[in-house]
mmCIF file of C-alpha atoms in Angstrom:
data_model
loop_
_atom_site.group_PDB
_atom_site.id
_atom_site.type_symbol
_atom_site.label_atom_id
_atom_site.label_comp_id
_atom_site.label_asym_id
_atom_site.label_seq_id
_atom_site.Cartn_x
_atom_site.Cartn_y
_atom_site.Cartn_z
ATOM 1 C CA MET J 1 0.000 0.000 0.000
ATOM 2 C CA GLN J 2 2.798 2.434 0.903
ATOM 3 C CA ARG J 3 4.576 1.634 -2.359
ATOM 4 C CA HIS J 4 1.475 2.420 -4.420
ATOM 5 C CA THR J 5 0.913 5.666 -2.482
ATOM 6 C CA THR J 6 4.513 6.749 -3.056
ATOM 7 C CA CYS J 7 4.299 5.954 -6.770
ATOM 8 C CA THR J 8 1.062 7.902 -7.112
ATOM 9 C CA ALA J 9 2.503 10.928 -5.290
ATOM 10 C CA ARG J 10 5.628 10.930 -7.471
ATOM 11 C CA GLY J 11 3.495 10.550 -10.554
ATOM 12 C CA LEU J 12 1.361 13.548 -9.599
ATOM 13 C CA VAL J 13 4.432 15.702 -8.935
ATOM 14 C CA LEU J 14 6.032 14.802 -12.258
ATOM 15 C CA PHE J 15 2.723 15.114 -14.050
ATOM 16 C CA PHE J 16 2.182 18.731 -12.995
ATOM 17 C CA ALA J 17 5.873 19.539 -13.383
ATOM 18 C CA VAL J 18 5.736 18.904 -17.124
ATOM 19 C CA LEU J 19 2.189 20.192 -17.498
ATOM 20 C CA GLY J 20 3.282 23.798 -17.877
ATOM 21 C CA THR J 21 5.089 22.989 -21.113
ATOM 22 C CA THR J 22 2.128 21.170 -22.658
ATOM 23 C CA LEU J 23 -0.917 23.395 -21.958
ATOM 24 C CA ARG J 24 -2.401 24.485 -25.248
ATOM 25 C CA ALA J 25 -6.017 25.383 -25.948
ATOM 26 C CA ALA J 26 -7.889 22.692 -27.892
ATOM 27 C CA ASP J 27 -7.808 23.634 -31.547
ATOM 28 C CA THR J 28 -8.620 21.056 -34.211
ATOM 29 C CA ASN J 29 -6.853 23.183 -36.855
ATOM 30 C CA ALA J 30 -3.645 23.574 -34.853
ATOM 31 C CA PRO J 31 -0.499 22.179 -36.493
ATOM 32 C CA PRO J 32 0.812 18.905 -35.078
ATOM 33 C CA ALA J 33 3.190 19.230 -32.128
ATOM 34 C CA THR J 34 6.826 18.532 -32.847
ATOM 35 C CA GLY J 35 10.024 17.853 -30.950
ATOM 36 C CA ARG J 36 10.006 18.673 -27.260
ATOM 37 C CA ILE J 37 6.289 19.569 -27.157
ATOM 38 C CA GLN J 38 5.356 16.169 -28.571
ATOM 39 C CA ALA J 39 7.643 14.415 -26.086
ATOM 40 C CA ALA J 40 6.146 16.388 -23.194
ATOM 41 C CA ASN J 41 2.611 15.502 -24.379
ATOM 42 C CA GLU J 42 3.491 11.820 -24.432
ATOM 43 C CA LEU J 43 5.018 12.043 -20.948
ATOM 44 C CA VAL J 44 1.895 13.720 -19.531
ATOM 45 C CA ASP J 45 -0.357 11.116 -21.166
ATOM 46 C CA ARG J 46 1.765 8.288 -19.791
ATOM 47 C CA TYR J 47 1.601 9.571 -16.217
ATOM 48 C CA HIS J 48 -2.130 10.239 -16.502
ATOM 49 C CA SER J 49 -2.672 6.719 -17.815
ATOM 50 C CA ASP J 50 -0.549 5.197 -15.017
ATOM 51 C CA ILE J 51 -2.372 7.086 -12.254
ATOM 52 C CA SER J 52 -5.789 6.302 -13.744
ATOM 53 C CA GLU J 53 -4.865 2.631 -13.945
ATOM 54 C CA GLN J 54 -3.831 2.648 -10.273
ATOM 55 C CA VAL J 55 -7.226 4.137 -9.365
ATOM 56 C CA ARG J 56 -9.029 1.436 -11.351
ATOM 57 C CA MET J 57 -6.921 -1.440 -10.047
ATOM 58 C CA SER J 58 -7.230 -0.287 -6.429
ATOM 59 C CA THR J 59 -11.006 -0.366 -6.834
ATOM 60 C CA LEU J 60 -11.002 -3.857 -8.333
ATOM 61 C CA ARG J 61 -8.628 -5.257 -5.697
ATOM 62 C CA LEU J 62 -10.704 -3.866 -2.835
ATOM 63 C CA ASP J 63 -13.950 -4.989 -4.463
ATOM 64 C CA ALA J 64 -12.569 -8.500 -4.978
ATOM 65 C CA TRP J 65 -11.270 -8.672 -1.386
ATOM 66 C CA LEU J 66 -14.717 -7.822 -0.016
ATOM 67 C CA GLY J 67 -16.470 -10.429 -2.170
ATOM 68 C CA SER J 68 -16.132 -14.114 -2.922
ATOM 69 C CA SER J 69 -13.908 -15.700 -5.540
ATOM 70 C CA GLU J 70 -16.998 -16.823 -7.458
ATOM 71 C CA ASP J 71 -18.182 -13.235 -7.721
ATOM 72 C CA ALA J 72 -14.777 -12.131 -8.936
ATOM 73 C CA GLU J 73 -15.138 -14.353 -11.999
ATOM 74 C CA HIS J 74 -18.144 -12.291 -13.084
ATOM 75 C CA GLU J 75 -16.519 -8.953 -12.435
ATOM 76 C CA ASN J 76 -17.591 -6.217 -14.828
ATOM 77 C CA LYS J 77 -14.969 -3.538 -15.239
ATOM 78 C CA GLU J 78 -17.536 -1.283 -16.915
ATOM 79 C CA ASP J 79 -19.152 -0.823 -13.490
ATOM 80 C CA ASN J 80 -16.025 0.886 -12.181
ATOM 81 C CA ASP J 81 -16.701 4.651 -12.006
ATOM 82 C CA SER J 82 -14.065 5.620 -9.441
ATOM 83 C CA VAL J 83 -12.591 9.078 -10.007
ATOM 84 C CA LEU J 84 -9.772 11.161 -8.516
ATOM 85 C CA ARG J 85 -9.810 14.942 -8.990
ATOM 86 C CA VAL J 86 -6.811 17.189 -8.391
ATOM 87 C CA ARG J 87 -7.497 20.935 -8.361
ATOM 88 C CA LEU J 88 -4.830 23.631 -8.268
ATOM 89 C CA SER J 89 -6.378 27.025 -7.518
ATOM 90 C CA LEU J 90 -4.540 30.346 -7.450
ATOM 91 C CA LYS J 91 -6.424 33.454 -6.290
ATOM 92 C CA LEU J 92 -5.014 36.949 -6.665
ATOM 93 C CA SER J 93 -6.891 39.603 -4.724
ATOM 94 C CA GLN J 94 -6.407 43.176 -3.632
ATOM 95 C CA ALA J 95 -6.897 42.190 0.016
ATOM 96 C CA LYS J 96 -5.082 38.851 0.389
ATOM 97 C CA ARG J 97 -2.762 39.227 -2.573
ATOM 98 C CA ILE J 98 -1.956 35.624 -3.544
ATOM 99 C CA GLN J 99 -3.753 32.565 -2.156
ATOM 100 C CA PHE J 100 -2.800 29.075 -3.394
ATOM 101 C CA SER J 101 -5.334 26.332 -2.573
ATOM 102 C CA PRO J 102 -4.536 22.831 -3.870
ATOM 103 C CA SER J 103 -7.318 20.330 -3.237
ATOM 104 C CA VAL J 104 -7.767 16.612 -3.773
ATOM 105 C CA SER J 105 -11.028 14.690 -3.793
ATOM 106 C CA GLY J 106 -11.700 11.135 -4.843
ATOM 107 C CA HIS J 107 -14.202 8.364 -4.445
ATOM 108 C CA ILE J 108 -14.108 4.626 -5.032
ATOM 109 C CA SER J 109 -17.334 2.960 -6.090
ATOM 110 C CA LEU J 110 -17.664 -0.731 -5.246
ATOM 111 C CA PRO J 111 -19.681 -2.512 -7.994
ATOM 112 C CA ARG J 112 -20.093 -5.643 -5.841
ATOM 113 C CA PHE J 113 -22.338 -3.628 -3.525
ATOM 114 C CA GLN J 114 -24.386 -2.248 -6.451
ATOM 115 C CA LYS J 115 -22.641 1.102 -5.978
ATOM 116 C CA ARG J 116 -24.316 1.624 -2.595
ATOM 117 C CA VAL J 117 -20.928 1.677 -0.839
ATOM 118 C CA HIS J 118 -18.297 4.286 -1.693
ATOM 119 C CA LEU J 119 -14.930 5.085 -0.185
ATOM 120 C CA PHE J 120 -13.832 8.714 -0.298
ATOM 121 C CA ALA J 121 -10.880 10.921 0.559
ATOM 122 C CA ASP J 122 -10.544 14.707 0.320
ATOM 123 C CA ASN J 123 -9.243 17.811 2.070
ATOM 124 C CA LEU J 124 -12.556 19.701 1.987
ATOM 125 C CA ALA J 125 -14.333 21.024 5.076
ATOM 126 C CA ARG J 126 -17.989 20.294 5.780
ATOM 127 C CA GLY J 127 -20.707 22.757 6.685
ATOM 128 C CA VAL J 128 -19.758 25.442 4.147
ATOM 129 C CA LEU J 129 -22.228 27.481 2.087
ATOM 130 C CA PRO J 130 -22.324 26.683 -1.674
ATOM 131 C CA GLY J 131 -20.923 30.105 -2.579
ATOM 132 C CA GLU J 132 -17.944 29.641 -0.252
ATOM 133 C CA GLU J 133 -16.707 26.363 -1.725
ATOM 134 C CA GLU J 134 -13.273 27.796 -2.466
ATOM 135 C CA GLU J 135 -12.886 28.385 1.277
ATOM 136 C CA ARG J 136 -13.477 24.682 1.965
ATOM 137 C CA VAL J 137 -9.903 23.666 1.197
ATOM 138 C CA GLN J 138 -7.989 22.579 4.321
ATOM 139 C CA GLN J 139 -4.414 22.194 3.156
ATOM 140 C CA ASN J 140 -3.067 20.489 6.269
ATOM 141 C CA GLU J 141 -5.923 18.039 6.786
ATOM 142 C CA LEU J 142 -7.218 14.987 4.967
ATOM 143 C CA ARG J 143 -10.545 13.222 5.446
ATOM 144 C CA ALA J 144 -11.098 9.591 4.543
ATOM 145 C CA GLY J 145 -14.093 7.391 5.145
ATOM 146 C CA VAL J 146 -16.968 5.316 3.805
ATOM 147 C CA ARG J 147 -20.255 6.543 2.307
ATOM 148 C CA LEU J 148 -23.310 4.282 2.521
ATOM 149 C CA GLN J 149 -26.349 4.837 0.348
ATOM 150 C CA LEU J 150 -29.072 4.040 2.887
ATOM 151 C CA TYR J 151 -32.090 4.766 0.691
ATOM 152 C CA LYS J 152 -32.700 5.659 -2.955
ATOM 153 C CA HIS J 153 -36.110 5.785 -4.583
ATOM 154 C CA LEU J 154 -37.170 7.871 -7.561
ATOM 155 C CA ARG J 155 -36.363 11.469 -6.496
ATOM 156 C CA SER J 156 -35.153 10.792 -2.937
ATOM 157 C CA LEU J 157 -31.689 9.894 -1.668
ATOM 158 C CA LEU J 158 -30.362 9.298 1.858
ATOM 159 C CA SER J 159 -26.668 8.669 2.531
ATOM 160 C CA TRP J 160 -24.409 8.364 5.583
ATOM 161 C CA ASP J 161 -20.707 9.243 5.830
ATOM 162 C CA ALA J 162 -18.290 8.139 8.540
ATOM 163 C CA GLY J 163 -14.528 8.393 8.759
ATOM 164 C CA LEU J 164 -11.480 10.123 10.178
ATOM 165 C CA LYS J 165 -9.988 13.577 9.705
ATOM 166 C CA PHE J 166 -6.190 13.415 9.705
ATOM 167 C CA GLY J 167 -4.504 16.603 10.933
ATOM 168 C CA PRO J 168 -2.205 16.899 13.947
ATOM 169 C CA PHE J 169 -4.007 13.772 15.183
ATOM 170 C CA PRO J 170 -6.946 11.661 13.872
ATOM 171 C CA GLN J 171 -10.473 12.838 14.709
ATOM 172 C CA PRO J 172 -13.700 10.960 13.869
ATOM 173 C CA PHE J 173 -16.530 12.596 11.935
ATOM 174 C CA THR J 174 -19.913 11.561 10.573
ATOM 175 C CA ALA J 175 -22.598 13.115 8.363
ATOM 176 C CA LEU J 176 -26.145 12.251 7.305
ATOM 177 C CA THR J 177 -27.347 13.750 4.004
ATOM 178 C CA ALA J 178 -30.869 13.722 2.532
ATOM 179 C CA SER J 179 -31.838 15.124 -0.872
ATOM 180 C CA TYR J 180 -35.053 15.371 -2.848
ATOM 181 C CA LYS J 181 -35.534 16.472 -6.447
ATOM 182 C CA ARG J 182 -38.691 16.949 -8.498
ATOM 183 C CA PRO J 183 -40.078 19.036 -11.396
ATOM 184 C CA VAL J 184 -42.463 21.876 -10.601
ATOM 185 C CA GLY J 185 -43.895 23.062 -13.893
ATOM 186 C CA ALA J 186 -40.986 24.305 -16.010
ATOM 187 C CA TRP J 187 -38.799 24.543 -12.902
ATOM 188 C CA THR J 188 -36.827 21.809 -11.112
ATOM 189 C CA LEU J 189 -36.703 21.915 -7.324
ATOM 190 C CA GLU J 190 -33.902 20.274 -5.348
ATOM 191 C CA LEU J 191 -33.784 20.187 -1.543
ATOM 192 C CA LEU J 192 -30.751 19.161 0.499
ATOM 193 C CA GLU J 193 -30.358 18.726 4.246
ATOM 194 C CA GLN J 194 -27.134 17.624 5.902
ATOM 195 C CA GLY J 195 -26.374 17.108 9.573
ATOM 196 C CA TYR J 196 -22.817 16.413 10.675
ATOM 197 C CA TRP J 197 -20.652 15.908 13.736
ATOM 198 C CA GLN J 198 -16.918 16.449 14.060
ATOM 199 C CA ALA J 199 -14.843 15.624 17.134
ATOM 200 C CA GLY J 200 -13.647 18.860 18.653
ATOM 201 C CA ASP J 201 -16.095 21.019 16.669
ATOM 202 C CA GLY J 202 -19.412 19.454 17.658
ATOM 203 C CA PHE J 203 -22.606 19.350 15.579
ATOM 204 C CA GLY J 204 -23.652 21.393 12.572
ATOM 205 C CA GLU J 205 -26.111 21.395 9.699
ATOM 206 C CA VAL J 206 -26.559 22.744 6.164
ATOM 207 C CA THR J 207 -29.893 23.417 4.444
ATOM 208 C CA GLU J 208 -30.080 24.212 0.731
ATOM 209 C CA MET J 209 -32.911 24.824 -1.748
ATOM 210 C CA ASP J 210 -32.184 25.123 -5.488
ATOM 211 C CA TRP J 211 -34.551 26.152 -8.268
ATOM 212 C CA ASP J 212 -33.446 25.469 -11.872
ATOM 213 C CA TYR J 213 -35.094 26.964 -14.946
ATOM 214 C CA PRO J 214 -34.001 26.380 -18.587
ATOM 215 C CA LEU J 215 -33.838 29.765 -20.332
ATOM 216 C CA ARG J 216 -32.697 27.958 -23.479
ATOM 217 C CA THR J 217 -31.562 24.421 -24.248
ATOM 218 C CA ASN J 218 -28.002 25.351 -23.284
ATOM 219 C CA VAL J 219 -28.647 28.146 -20.749
ATOM 220 C CA ILE J 220 -29.743 27.308 -17.191
ATOM 221 C CA PHE J 221 -30.808 29.738 -14.476
ATOM 222 C CA ARG J 222 -30.423 28.616 -10.845
ATOM 223 C CA SER J 223 -31.584 30.232 -7.616
ATOM 224 C CA ILE J 224 -29.706 29.025 -4.524
ATOM 225 C CA THR J 225 -30.973 29.638 -0.999
ATOM 226 C CA ALA J 226 -28.817 28.148 1.759
ATOM 227 C CA ALA J 227 -28.124 28.372 5.466
ATOM 228 C CA THR J 228 -25.598 26.690 7.747
ATOM 229 C CA TRP J 229 -25.261 26.466 11.514
ATOM 230 C CA ALA J 230 -22.398 25.117 13.608
ATOM 231 C CA GLU J 231 -22.157 24.451 17.313
ATOM 232 C CA LYS J 232 -18.603 25.795 17.275
ATOM 233 C CA THR J 233 -19.535 29.225 15.872
ATOM 234 C CA LYS J 234 -22.956 29.429 17.590
ATOM 235 C CA GLY J 235 -24.326 31.435 14.678
ATOM 236 C CA VAL J 236 -26.240 30.994 11.432
ATOM 237 C CA GLU J 237 -24.848 31.956 8.013
ATOM 238 C CA PHE J 238 -27.123 32.650 5.043
ATOM 239 C CA GLU J 239 -26.648 32.817 1.276
ATOM 240 C CA GLN J 240 -28.852 33.865 -1.628
ATOM 241 C CA THR J 241 -27.398 33.424 -5.107
ATOM 242 C CA ALA J 242 -28.773 33.927 -8.614
ATOM 243 C CA ARG J 243 -26.670 32.081 -11.192
ATOM 244 C CA THR J 244 -26.863 31.665 -14.964
ATOM 245 C CA THR J 245 -24.774 29.044 -16.771
ATOM 246 C CA TRP J 246 -24.269 28.987 -20.533
ATOM 247 C CA ILE J 247 -23.028 25.681 -21.986
ATOM 248 C CA ILE J 248 -21.112 26.994 -24.977
ATOM 249 C CA GLU J 249 -19.945 23.545 -26.080
ATOM 250 C CA LYS J 250 -21.004 20.511 -24.065
ATOM 251 C CA GLY J 251 -18.086 18.856 -22.305
ATOM 252 C CA ARG J 252 -15.672 21.547 -23.494
ATOM 253 C CA ARG J 253 -16.584 25.154 -22.662
ATOM 254 C CA SER J 254 -19.000 26.977 -20.377
ATOM 255 C CA LEU J 255 -19.582 30.474 -18.998
ATOM 256 C CA MET J 256 -21.210 31.243 -15.647
ATOM 257 C CA GLY J 257 -22.250 34.498 -14.008
ATOM 258 C CA SER J 258 -23.697 34.963 -10.528
ATOM 259 C CA VAL J 259 -24.798 37.541 -7.981
ATOM 260 C CA SER J 260 -24.658 36.569 -4.289
ATOM 261 C CA ALA J 261 -25.552 38.039 -0.918
ATOM 262 C CA PHE J 262 -24.240 36.615 2.368
ATOM 263 C CA ALA J 263 -25.532 37.311 5.868
ATOM 264 C CA TYR J 264 -24.847 36.210 9.434
ATOM 265 C CA LYS J 265 -26.941 36.010 12.586
ATOM 266 C CA SER J 266 -25.457 35.703 16.041
ATOM 267 C CA GLY J 267 -27.686 38.144 17.826
ATOM 268 C CA PRO J 268 -28.717 40.912 15.371
ATOM 269 C CA PHE J 269 -29.091 39.907 11.699
ATOM 270 C CA ALA J 270 -26.341 41.502 9.573
ATOM 271 C CA MET J 271 -25.130 41.368 5.965
ATOM 272 C CA SER J 272 -21.554 40.118 5.670
ATOM 273 C CA ASN J 273 -20.734 40.266 1.945
ATOM 274 C CA TYR J 274 -22.017 40.868 -1.576
ATOM 275 C CA ARG J 275 -20.372 39.235 -4.589
ATOM 276 C CA LEU J 276 -20.334 39.467 -8.377
ATOM 277 C CA LEU J 277 -18.689 36.495 -10.082
ATOM 278 C CA THR J 278 -17.985 35.404 -13.646
ATOM 279 C CA SER J 279 -16.377 32.042 -14.411
ATOM 280 C CA TYR J 280 -15.161 30.711 -17.760
ATOM 281 C CA THR J 281 -14.210 27.017 -17.973
ATOM 282 C CA THR J 282 -12.571 25.443 -20.983
ATOM 283 C CA ARG J 283 -11.219 22.012 -21.731
ATOM 284 C CA LEU J 284 -7.568 22.034 -22.657
ATOM 285 C CA HIS J 285 -5.944 19.686 -25.117
ATOM 286 C CA ARG J 286 -6.998 16.561 -23.168
ATOM 287 C CA PRO J 287 -10.553 15.424 -22.206
ATOM 288 C CA TRP J 288 -9.545 15.130 -18.524
ATOM 289 C CA LEU J 289 -7.976 18.582 -18.135
ATOM 290 C CA PHE J 290 -9.901 21.843 -17.586
ATOM 291 C CA LEU J 291 -8.858 25.449 -16.994
ATOM 292 C CA GLU J 292 -11.071 27.879 -15.066
ATOM 293 C CA VAL J 293 -10.707 31.669 -15.064
ATOM 294 C CA ALA J 294 -12.976 33.462 -12.580
ATOM 295 C CA PRO J 295 -12.825 37.236 -11.948
ATOM 296 C CA GLN J 296 -14.988 38.413 -9.048
ATOM 297 C CA MET J 297 -15.851 41.504 -7.037
ATOM 298 C CA ASP J 298 -16.575 41.298 -3.301
ATOM 299 C CA PHE J 299 -18.098 43.954 -1.058
ATOM 300 C CA PRO J 300 -17.294 42.683 2.480
ATOM 301 C CA ALA J 301 -18.772 44.281 5.593
ATOM 302 C CA GLU J 302 -15.358 44.219 7.296
ATOM 303 C CA ASP J 303 -14.151 46.727 4.682
ATOM 304 C CA ASP J 304 -17.271 48.898 4.925
ATOM 305 C CA PHE J 305 -18.611 47.228 1.753
ATOM 306 C CA GLU J 306 -15.883 48.708 -0.416
ATOM 307 C CA ALA J 307 -15.224 46.903 -3.703
ATOM 308 C CA THR J 308 -12.501 44.250 -3.473
ATOM 309 C CA PRO J 309 -11.592 42.772 -6.886
ATOM 310 C CA SER J 310 -9.893 39.404 -7.342
ATOM 311 C CA ILE J 311 -9.338 36.723 -9.947
ATOM 312 C CA ARG J 312 -8.995 32.971 -9.570
ATOM 313 C CA LEU J 313 -7.146 30.636 -11.931
ATOM 314 C CA ALA J 314 -7.802 26.937 -11.415
ATOM 315 C CA LEU J 315 -6.594 23.784 -13.126
ATOM 316 C CA ASN J 316 -8.689 20.621 -12.728
ATOM 317 C CA ALA J 317 -7.313 17.199 -13.657
ATOM 318 C CA TYR J 318 -9.408 14.016 -13.468
ATOM 319 C CA PHE J 319 -7.988 10.503 -13.139
ATOM 320 C CA GLY J 320 -9.710 7.129 -13.328
ATOM 321 C CA ASP J 321 -12.821 6.416 -15.374
ATOM 322 C CA VAL J 322 -13.335 9.791 -17.029
ATOM 323 C CA ASP J 323 -15.426 9.638 -20.205
#
């Protein structure tokens, strides 16, 4: 196990080390790469293939270990949808200058359990509002655990997470998540409720209500209303976001714009921030590699609601079964 972990880590380091010399926007009319660029492309593809194969084989080994030898003979590799995502995010702002936030998230789906059992690992915090997802990254901590799909029927889903958070020392955590989705006329309503507990932080919960409306076949409007409470902070945070996403080219390019308002209640109700955000995502020269450019303008209460511009550049790489 340690050997495979070491190999994967080295592969990721080398992969992103040569990535800077191979990033080119996808252009079907571009001339073929030659010399060093072609060699770098082949090196990147080889490391991506090796890491993806390790993700797939780890899933199959674990799935076979949990089942019988008879079941292993009927193993269907097409059922393997395990994915590892590596995200490198760089934010340049007037207030915090430069903020680098690398994040890793992955899940292993076990076909032998009809995909009702998943293993996951990430460095993302729980109990964060949807519009604050970039603040979820915890660079010095890693969470790993198991996710059980307790109930799934038509539009309803209930799942339970349990595992350990590895920081200075291991701490247990657990979360129960319920979601419900249904059409309401031309709209689609999705409700989400999550309760969680973390050793040292106590209990918390997140409530979210999303309304989706198709403006066109490739343009979706979404209204997000969310609130989160934590025993540690003893306050409630609120978010209201209006977001429009334009799918320019499915699976390749998209453009998103949003307006958000954030508030906080711990005693008197108070607004904490307003935000304008635009995000452009494009697939680079490989189907598993995406670049995101997101300029935004914040108006935080701590700065007397003065405009604070920033821009985020993010690179997302997917390993495993990515089609």
